[in-house]
MMTF fields as JSON, N, C-alpha, C and O atoms, coordinates in Angstrom:
{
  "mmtfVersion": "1.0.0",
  "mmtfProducer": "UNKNOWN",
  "numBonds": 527,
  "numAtoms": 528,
  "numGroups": 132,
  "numChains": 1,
  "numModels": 1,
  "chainsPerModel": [1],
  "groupsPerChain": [132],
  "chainIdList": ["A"],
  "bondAtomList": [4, 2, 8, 6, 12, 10, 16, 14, 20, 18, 24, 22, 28, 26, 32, 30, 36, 34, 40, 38, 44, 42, 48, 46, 52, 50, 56, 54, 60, 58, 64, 62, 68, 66, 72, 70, 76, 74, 80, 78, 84, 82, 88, 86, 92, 90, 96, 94, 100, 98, 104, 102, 108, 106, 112, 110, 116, 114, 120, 118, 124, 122, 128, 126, 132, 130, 136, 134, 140, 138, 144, 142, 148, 146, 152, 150, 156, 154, 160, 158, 164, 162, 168, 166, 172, 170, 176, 174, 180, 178, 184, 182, 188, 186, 192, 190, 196, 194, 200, 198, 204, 202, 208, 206, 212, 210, 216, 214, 220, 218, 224, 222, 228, 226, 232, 230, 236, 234, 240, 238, 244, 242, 248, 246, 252, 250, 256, 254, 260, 258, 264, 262, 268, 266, 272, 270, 276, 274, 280, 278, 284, 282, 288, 286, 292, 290, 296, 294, 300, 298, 304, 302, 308, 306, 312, 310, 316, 314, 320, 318, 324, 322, 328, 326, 332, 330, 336, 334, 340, 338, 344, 342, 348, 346, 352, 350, 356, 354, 360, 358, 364, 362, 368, 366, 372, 370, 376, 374, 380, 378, 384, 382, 388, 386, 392, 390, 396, 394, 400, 398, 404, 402, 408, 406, 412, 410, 416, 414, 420, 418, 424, 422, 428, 426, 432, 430, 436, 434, 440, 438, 444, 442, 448, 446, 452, 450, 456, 454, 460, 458, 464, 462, 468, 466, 472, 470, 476, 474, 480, 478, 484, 482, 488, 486, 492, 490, 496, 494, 500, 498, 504, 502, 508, 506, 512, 510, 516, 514, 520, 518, 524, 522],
  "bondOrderList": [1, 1, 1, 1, 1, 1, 1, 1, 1, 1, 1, 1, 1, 1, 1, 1, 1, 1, 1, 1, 1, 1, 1, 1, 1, 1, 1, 1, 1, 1, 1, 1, 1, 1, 1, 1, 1, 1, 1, 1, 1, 1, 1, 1, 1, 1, 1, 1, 1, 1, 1, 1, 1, 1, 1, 1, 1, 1, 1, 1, 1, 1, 1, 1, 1, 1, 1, 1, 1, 1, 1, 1, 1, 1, 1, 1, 1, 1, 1, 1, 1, 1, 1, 1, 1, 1, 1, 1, 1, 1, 1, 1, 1, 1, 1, 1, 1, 1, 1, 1, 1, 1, 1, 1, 1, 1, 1, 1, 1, 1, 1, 1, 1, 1, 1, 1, 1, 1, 1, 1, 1, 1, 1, 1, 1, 1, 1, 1, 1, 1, 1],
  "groupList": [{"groupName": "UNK", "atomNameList": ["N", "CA", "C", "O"], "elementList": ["N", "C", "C", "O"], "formalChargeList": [0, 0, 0, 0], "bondAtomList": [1, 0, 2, 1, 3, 2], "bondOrderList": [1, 1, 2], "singleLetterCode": "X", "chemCompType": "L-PEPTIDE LINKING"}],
  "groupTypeList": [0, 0, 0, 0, 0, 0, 0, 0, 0, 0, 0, 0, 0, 0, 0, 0, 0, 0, 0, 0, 0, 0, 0, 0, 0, 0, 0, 0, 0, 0, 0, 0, 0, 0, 0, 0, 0, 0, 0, 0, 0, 0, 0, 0, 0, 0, 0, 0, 0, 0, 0, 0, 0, 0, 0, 0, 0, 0, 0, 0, 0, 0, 0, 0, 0, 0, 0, 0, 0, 0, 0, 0, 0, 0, 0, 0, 0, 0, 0, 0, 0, 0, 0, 0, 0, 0, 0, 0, 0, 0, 0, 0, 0, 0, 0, 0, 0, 0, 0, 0, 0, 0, 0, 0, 0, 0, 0, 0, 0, 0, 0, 0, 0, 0, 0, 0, 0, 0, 0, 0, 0, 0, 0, 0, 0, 0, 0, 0, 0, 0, 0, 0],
  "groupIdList": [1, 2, 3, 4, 5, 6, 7, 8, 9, 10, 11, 12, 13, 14, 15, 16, 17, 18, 19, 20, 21, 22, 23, 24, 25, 26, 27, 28, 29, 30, 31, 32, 33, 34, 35, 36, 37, 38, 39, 40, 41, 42, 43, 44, 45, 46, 47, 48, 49, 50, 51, 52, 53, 54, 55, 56, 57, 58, 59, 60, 61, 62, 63, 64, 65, 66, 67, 68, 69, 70, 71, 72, 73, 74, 75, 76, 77, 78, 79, 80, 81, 82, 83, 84, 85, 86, 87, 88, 89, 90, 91, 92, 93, 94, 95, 96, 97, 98, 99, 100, 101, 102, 103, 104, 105, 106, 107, 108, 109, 110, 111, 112, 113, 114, 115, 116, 117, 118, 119, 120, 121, 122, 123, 124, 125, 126, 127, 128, 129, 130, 131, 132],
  "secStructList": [7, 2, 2, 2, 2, 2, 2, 2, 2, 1, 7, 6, 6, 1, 7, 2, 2, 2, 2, 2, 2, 2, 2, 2, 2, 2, 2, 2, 2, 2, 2, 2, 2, 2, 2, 2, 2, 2, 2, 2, 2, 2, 2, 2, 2, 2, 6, 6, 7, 7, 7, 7, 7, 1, 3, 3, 3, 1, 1, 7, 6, 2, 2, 2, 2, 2, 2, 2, 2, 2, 2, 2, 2, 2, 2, 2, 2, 2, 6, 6, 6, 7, 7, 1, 6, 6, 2, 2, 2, 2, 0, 0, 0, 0, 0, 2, 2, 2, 2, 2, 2, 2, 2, 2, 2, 2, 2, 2, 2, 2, 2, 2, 2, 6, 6, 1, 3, 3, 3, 7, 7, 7, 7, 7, 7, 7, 1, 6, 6, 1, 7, 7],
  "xCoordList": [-2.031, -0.93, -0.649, -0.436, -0.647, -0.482, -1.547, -1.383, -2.562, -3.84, -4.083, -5.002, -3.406, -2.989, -1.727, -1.664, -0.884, 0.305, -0.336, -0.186, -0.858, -1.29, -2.05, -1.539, -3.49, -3.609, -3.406, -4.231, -1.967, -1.414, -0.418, 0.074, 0.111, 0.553, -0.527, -0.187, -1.76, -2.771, -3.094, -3.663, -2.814, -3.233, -2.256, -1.228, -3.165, -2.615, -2.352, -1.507, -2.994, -2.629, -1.526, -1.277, -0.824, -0.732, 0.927, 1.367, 1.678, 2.843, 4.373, 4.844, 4.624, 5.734, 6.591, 7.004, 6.987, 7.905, 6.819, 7.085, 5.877, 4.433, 4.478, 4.572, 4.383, 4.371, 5.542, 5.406, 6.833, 7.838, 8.027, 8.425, 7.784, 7.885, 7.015, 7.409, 5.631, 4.666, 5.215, 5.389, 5.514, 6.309, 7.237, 7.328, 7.938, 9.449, 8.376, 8.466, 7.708, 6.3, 6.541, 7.282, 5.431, 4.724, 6.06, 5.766, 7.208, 8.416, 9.056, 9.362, 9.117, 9.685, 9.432, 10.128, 7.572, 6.626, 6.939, 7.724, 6.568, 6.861, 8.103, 8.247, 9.061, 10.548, 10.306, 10.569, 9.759, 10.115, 9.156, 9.387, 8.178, 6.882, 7.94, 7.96, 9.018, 8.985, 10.755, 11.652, 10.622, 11.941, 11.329, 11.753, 10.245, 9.001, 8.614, 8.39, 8.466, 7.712, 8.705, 8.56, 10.053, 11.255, 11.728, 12.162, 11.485, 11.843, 10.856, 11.24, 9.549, 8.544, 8.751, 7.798, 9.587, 9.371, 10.604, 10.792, 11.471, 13.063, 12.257, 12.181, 11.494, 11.218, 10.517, 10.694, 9.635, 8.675, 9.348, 8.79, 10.662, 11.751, 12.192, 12.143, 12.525, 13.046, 12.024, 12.332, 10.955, 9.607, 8.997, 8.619, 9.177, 8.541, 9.248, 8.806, 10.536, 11.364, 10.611, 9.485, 12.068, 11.277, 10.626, 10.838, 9.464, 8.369, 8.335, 9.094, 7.64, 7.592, 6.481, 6.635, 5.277, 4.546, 4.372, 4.902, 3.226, 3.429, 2.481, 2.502, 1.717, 0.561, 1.469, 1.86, 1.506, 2.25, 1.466, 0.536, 1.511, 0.689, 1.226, 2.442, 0.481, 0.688, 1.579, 2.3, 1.506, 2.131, 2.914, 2.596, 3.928, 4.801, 3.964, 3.141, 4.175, 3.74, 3.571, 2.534, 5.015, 4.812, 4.204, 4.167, 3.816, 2.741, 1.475, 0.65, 1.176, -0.02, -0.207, -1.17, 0.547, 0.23, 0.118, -0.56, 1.163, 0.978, -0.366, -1.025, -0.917, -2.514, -3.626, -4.529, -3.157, -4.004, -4.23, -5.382, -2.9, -2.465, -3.702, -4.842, -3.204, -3.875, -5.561, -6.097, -6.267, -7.527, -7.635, -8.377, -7.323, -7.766, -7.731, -8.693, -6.444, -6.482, -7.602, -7.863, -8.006, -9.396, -10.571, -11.411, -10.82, -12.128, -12.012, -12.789, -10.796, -11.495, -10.891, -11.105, -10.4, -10.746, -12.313, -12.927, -12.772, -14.237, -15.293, -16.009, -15.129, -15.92, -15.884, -16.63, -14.787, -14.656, -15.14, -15.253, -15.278, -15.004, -16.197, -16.299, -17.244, -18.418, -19.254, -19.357, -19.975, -21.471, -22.221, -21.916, -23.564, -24.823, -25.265, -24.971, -26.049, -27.132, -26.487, -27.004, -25.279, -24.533, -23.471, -22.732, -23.108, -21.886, -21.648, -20.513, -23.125, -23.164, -22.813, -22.086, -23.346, -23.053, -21.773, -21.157, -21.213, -19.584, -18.949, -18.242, -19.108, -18.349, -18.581, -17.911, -19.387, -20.021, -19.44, -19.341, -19.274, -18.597, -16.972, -16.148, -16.552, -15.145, -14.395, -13.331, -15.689, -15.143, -15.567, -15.406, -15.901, -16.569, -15.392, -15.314, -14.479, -13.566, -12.423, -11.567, -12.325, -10.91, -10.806, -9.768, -12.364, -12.555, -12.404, -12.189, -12.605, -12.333, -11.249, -11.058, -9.914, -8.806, -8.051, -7.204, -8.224, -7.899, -8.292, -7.422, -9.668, -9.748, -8.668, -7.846, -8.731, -7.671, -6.045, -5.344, -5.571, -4.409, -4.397, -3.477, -5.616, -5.527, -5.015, -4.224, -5.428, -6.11, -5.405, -5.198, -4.331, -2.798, -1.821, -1.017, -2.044, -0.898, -1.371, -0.53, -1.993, -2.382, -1.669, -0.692, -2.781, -1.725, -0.557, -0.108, 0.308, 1.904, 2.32, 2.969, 1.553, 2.113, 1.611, 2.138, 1.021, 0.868, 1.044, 0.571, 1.882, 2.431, 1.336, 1.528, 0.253, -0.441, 0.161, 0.832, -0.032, 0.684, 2.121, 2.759, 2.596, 4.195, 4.051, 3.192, 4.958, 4.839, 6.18, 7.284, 5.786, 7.043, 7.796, 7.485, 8.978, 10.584, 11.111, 12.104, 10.324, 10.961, 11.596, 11.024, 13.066, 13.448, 13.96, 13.84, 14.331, 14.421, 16.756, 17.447, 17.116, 17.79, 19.124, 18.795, 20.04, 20.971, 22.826, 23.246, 23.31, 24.596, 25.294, 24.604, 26.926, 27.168, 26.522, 27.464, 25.559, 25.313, 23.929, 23.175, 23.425, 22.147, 22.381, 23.117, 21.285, 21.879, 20.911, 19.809, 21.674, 20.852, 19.793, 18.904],
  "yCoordList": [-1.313, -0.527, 0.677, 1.781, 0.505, 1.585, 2.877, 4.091, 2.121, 3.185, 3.799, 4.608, 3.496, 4.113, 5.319, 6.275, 4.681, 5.276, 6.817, 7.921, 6.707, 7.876, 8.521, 9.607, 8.234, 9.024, 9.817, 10.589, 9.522, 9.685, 10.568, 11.402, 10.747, 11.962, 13.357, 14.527, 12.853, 14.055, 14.456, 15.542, 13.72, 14.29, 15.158, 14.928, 16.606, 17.807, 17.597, 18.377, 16.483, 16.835, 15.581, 15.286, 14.792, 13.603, 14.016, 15.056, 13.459, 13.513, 13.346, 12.418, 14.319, 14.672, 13.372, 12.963, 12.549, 11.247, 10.104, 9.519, 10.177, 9.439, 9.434, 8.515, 10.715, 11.026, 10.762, 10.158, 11.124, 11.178, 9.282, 8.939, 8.427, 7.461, 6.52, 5.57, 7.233, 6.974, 6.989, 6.057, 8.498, 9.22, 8.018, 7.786, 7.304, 6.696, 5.342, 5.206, 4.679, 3.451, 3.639, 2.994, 5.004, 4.993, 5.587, 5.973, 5.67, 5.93, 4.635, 4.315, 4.108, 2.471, 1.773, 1.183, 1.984, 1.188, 1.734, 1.018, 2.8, 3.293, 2.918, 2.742, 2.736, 2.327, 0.981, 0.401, 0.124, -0.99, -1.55, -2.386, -0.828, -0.802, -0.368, -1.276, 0.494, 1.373, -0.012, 0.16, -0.862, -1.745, -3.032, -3.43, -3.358, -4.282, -3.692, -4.383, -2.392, -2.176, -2.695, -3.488, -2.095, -1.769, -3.719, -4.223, -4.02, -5.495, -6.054, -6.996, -5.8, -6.154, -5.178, -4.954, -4.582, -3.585, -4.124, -3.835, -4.9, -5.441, -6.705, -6.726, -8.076, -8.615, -8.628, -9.532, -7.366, -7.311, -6.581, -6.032, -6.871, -5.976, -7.47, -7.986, -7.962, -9.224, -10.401, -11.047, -10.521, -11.391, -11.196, -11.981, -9.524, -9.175, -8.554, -8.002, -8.614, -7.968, -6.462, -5.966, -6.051, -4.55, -5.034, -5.976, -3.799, -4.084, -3.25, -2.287, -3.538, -2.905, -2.155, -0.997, -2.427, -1.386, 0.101, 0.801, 0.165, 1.978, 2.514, 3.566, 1.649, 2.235, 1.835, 0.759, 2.917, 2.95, 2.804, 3.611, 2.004, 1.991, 3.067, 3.253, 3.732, 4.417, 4.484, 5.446, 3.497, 2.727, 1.243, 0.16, 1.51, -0.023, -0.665, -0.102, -2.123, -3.534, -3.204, -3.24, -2.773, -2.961, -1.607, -1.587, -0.66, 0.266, -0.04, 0.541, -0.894, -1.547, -2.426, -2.287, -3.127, -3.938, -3.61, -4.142, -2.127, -1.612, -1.078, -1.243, -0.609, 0.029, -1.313, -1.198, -2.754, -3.46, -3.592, -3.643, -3.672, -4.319, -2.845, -3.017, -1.851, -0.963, -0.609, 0.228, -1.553, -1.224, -2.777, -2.628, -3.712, -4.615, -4.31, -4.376, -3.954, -4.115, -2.673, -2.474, -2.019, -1.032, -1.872, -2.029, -2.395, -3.634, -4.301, -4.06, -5.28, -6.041, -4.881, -5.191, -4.015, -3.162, -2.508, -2.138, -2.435, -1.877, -3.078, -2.96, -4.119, -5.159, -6.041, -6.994, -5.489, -6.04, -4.851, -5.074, -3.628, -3.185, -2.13, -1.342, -2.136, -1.399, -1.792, -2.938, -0.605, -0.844, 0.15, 0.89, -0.35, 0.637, -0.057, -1.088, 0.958, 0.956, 0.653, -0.146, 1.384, 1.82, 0.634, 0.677, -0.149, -0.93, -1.812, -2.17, -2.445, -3.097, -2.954, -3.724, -1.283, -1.076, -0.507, -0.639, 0.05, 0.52, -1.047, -1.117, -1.907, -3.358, -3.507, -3.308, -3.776, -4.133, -2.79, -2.779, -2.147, -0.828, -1.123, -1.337, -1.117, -1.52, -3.213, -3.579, -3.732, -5.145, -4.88, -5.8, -4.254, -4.298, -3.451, -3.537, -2.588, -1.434, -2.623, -2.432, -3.643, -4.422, -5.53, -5.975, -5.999, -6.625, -6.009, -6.671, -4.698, -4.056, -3.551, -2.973, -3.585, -3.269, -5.025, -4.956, -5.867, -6.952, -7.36, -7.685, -7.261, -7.548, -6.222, -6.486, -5.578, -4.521, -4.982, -4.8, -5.457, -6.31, -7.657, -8.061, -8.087, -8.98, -8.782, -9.523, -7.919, -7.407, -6.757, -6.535, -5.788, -5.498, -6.684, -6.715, -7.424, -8.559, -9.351, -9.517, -9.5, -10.208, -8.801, -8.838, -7.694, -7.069, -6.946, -6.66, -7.159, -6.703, -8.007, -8.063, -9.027, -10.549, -10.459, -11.34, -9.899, -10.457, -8.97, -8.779, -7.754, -6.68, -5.766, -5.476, -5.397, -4.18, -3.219, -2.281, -3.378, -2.332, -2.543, -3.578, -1.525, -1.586, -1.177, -0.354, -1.82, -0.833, -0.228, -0.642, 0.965, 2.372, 2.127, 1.737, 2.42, 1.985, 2.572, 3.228, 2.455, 3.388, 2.566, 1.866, 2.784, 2.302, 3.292, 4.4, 3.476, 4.658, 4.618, 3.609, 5.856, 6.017, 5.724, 6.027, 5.399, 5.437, 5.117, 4.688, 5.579, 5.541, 6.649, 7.412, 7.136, 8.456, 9.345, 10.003, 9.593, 11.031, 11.117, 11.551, 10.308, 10.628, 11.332, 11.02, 12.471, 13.235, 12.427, 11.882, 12.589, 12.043, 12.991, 12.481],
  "zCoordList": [17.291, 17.797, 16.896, 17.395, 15.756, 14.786, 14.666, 14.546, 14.746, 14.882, 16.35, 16.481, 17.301, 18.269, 18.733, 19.506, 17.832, 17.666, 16.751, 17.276, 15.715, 14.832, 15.73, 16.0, 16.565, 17.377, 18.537, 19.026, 19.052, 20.165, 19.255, 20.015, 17.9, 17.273, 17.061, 16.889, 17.131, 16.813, 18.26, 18.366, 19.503, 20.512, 21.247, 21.885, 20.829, 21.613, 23.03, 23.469, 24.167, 25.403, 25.474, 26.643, 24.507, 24.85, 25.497, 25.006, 26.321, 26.796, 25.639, 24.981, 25.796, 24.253, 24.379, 23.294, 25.6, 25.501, 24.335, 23.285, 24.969, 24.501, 22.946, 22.132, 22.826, 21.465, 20.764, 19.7, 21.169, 20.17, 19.882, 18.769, 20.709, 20.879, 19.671, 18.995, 19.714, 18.537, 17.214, 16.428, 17.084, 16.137, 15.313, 14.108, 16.606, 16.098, 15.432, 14.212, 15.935, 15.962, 14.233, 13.492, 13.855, 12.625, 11.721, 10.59, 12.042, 11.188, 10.549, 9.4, 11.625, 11.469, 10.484, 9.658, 10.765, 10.153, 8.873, 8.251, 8.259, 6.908, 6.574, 5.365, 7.251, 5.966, 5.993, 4.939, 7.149, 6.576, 5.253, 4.38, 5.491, 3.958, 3.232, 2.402, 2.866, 1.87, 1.476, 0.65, 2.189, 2.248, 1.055, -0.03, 1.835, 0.9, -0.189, -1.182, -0.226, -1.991, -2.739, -3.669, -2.194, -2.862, -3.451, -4.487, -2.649, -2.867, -3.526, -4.219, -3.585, -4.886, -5.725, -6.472, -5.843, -7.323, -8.007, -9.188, -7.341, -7.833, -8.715, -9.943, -7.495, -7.832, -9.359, -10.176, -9.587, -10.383, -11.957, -12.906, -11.679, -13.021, -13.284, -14.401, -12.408, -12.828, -13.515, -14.516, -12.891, -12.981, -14.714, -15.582, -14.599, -16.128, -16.99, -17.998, -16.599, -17.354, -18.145, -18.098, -18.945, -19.496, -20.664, -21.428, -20.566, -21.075, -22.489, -22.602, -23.35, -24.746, -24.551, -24.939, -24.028, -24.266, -23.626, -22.762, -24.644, -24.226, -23.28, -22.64, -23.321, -22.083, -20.323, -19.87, -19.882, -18.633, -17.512, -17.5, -16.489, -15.091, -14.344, -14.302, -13.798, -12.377, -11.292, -11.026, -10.719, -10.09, -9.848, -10.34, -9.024, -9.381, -8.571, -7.849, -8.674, -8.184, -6.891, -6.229, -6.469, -5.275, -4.26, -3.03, -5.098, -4.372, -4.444, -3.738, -5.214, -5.588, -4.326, -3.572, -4.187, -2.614, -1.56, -0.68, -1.468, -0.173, -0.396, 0.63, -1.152, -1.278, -0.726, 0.102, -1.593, -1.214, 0.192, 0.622, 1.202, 2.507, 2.995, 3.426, 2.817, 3.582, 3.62, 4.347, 2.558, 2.212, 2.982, 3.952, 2.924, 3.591, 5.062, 5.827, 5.371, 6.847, 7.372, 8.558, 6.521, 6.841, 6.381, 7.268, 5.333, 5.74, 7.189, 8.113, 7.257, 8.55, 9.848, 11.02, 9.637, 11.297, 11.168, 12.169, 10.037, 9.834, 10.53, 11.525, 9.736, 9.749, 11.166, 11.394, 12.135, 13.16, 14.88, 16.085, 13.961, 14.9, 14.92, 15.86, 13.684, 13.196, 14.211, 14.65, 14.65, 15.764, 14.694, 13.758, 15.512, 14.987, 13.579, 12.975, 13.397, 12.079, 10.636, 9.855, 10.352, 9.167, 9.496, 8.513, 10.137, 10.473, 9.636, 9.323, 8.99, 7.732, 7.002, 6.376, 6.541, 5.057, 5.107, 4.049, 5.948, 5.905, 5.551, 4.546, 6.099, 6.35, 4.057, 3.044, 4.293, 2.905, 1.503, 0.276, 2.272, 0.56, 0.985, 0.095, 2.538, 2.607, 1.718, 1.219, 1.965, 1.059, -0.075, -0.877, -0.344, -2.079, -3.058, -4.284, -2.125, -2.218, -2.313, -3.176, -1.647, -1.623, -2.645, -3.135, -2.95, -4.118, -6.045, -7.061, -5.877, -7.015, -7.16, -8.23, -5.931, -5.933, -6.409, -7.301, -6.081, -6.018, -7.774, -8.582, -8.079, -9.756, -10.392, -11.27, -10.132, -10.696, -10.587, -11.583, -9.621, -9.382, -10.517, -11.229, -10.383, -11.612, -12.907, -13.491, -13.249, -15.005, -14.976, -16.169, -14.069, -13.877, -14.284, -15.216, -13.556, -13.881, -15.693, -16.577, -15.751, -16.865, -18.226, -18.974, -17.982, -18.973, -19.145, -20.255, -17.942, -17.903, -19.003, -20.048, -18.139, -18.884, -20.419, -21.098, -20.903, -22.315, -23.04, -24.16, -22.194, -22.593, -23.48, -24.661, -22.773, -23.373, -22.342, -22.771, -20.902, -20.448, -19.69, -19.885, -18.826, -18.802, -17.017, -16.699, -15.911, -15.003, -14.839, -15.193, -14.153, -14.092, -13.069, -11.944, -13.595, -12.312, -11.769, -12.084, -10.334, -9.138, -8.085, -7.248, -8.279, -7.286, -5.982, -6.503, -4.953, -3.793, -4.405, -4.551, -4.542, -4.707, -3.684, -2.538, -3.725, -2.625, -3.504, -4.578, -2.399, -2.73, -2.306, -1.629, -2.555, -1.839, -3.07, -3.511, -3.672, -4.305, -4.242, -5.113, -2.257, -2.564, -0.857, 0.08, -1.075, 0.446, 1.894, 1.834, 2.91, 3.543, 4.347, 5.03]
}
C-alpha cells in the first residue's frame, strides 16, 4: 500500500483526490514512525542512561531501527518480488545489506553497554514555544 501510495504521488496523470489522499497515506505513515523512534529514543535514555563517553554515534537508537525496518522491508519486497537474471543477486546484496546493518546494531549496542561510545539525544521538540 505504501509503495503504491508514493507512486500515485509521482504520477503526473494520477487524479488530484487520488493523490492528495496518498499524500495524507505516506504523511500518517511518517509521524507515526517519527512517534516510534521517539519512543525508542526515550526508551534508550532510560535503558542506558547518560553516557560518559566521547565517541558519539550518529544516530539515535531509534533511527537506527527505522533504517533497519526500511532495509528489511526492501530485502523481502526484493526477494519476493525479483524476476529475471539479476533477481538473485539483487535478493542476495539486499540481504547481505540487512545483515551488515543488523551486526552494526549489535556492536552499537554492546559499545553503548560497556561505554566506548555514547548515542546523541534527539528528542522532537514540543510545547507552547514550539511553532506549529
Amino acid at each position: 500500500m505504501l509503495a503504491q501510495a508514493r507512486q500515485l504521488t509521482h504520477d503526473p496523470h494520477a487524479d488530484n483526490h487520488v493523490m492528495a489522499a496518498a499524500a495524507r497515506t505516506l504523511a500518517a505513515r511518517e509521524t507515526a514512525c517519527a512517534v516510534l523512534i521517539e519512543q525508542i529514543d526515550l526508551w534508550a535514555a532510560v535503558e542506558f542512561g547518560e553516557a560518559r563517553a566521547t565517541v558519539l554515534h550518529t544516530e539515535t537508537l531509534g533511527q537506527l531501527v527505522d533504517r533497519l525496518a526500511a532495509v528489511w522491508t526492501r530485502s523481502r519486497l526484493i526477494a519476493n518480488n525479483a524476476t529475471g537474471p539479476a533477481a538473485s543477486t539483487w535478493a542476495r546484496v539486499a540481504l547481505h545489506q540487512l545483515g551488515e546493518l543488523c551486526t552494526g546494531f549489535d556492536d552499537l549496542i554492546t559499545d553503548v553497554e560497556r561505554g566506548r561510545r555514547r548515542l546523541p539525544i534527539y528528542q522532537t521538540p514540543t510545547g507552547p514555544d514550539v511553532a506549529a
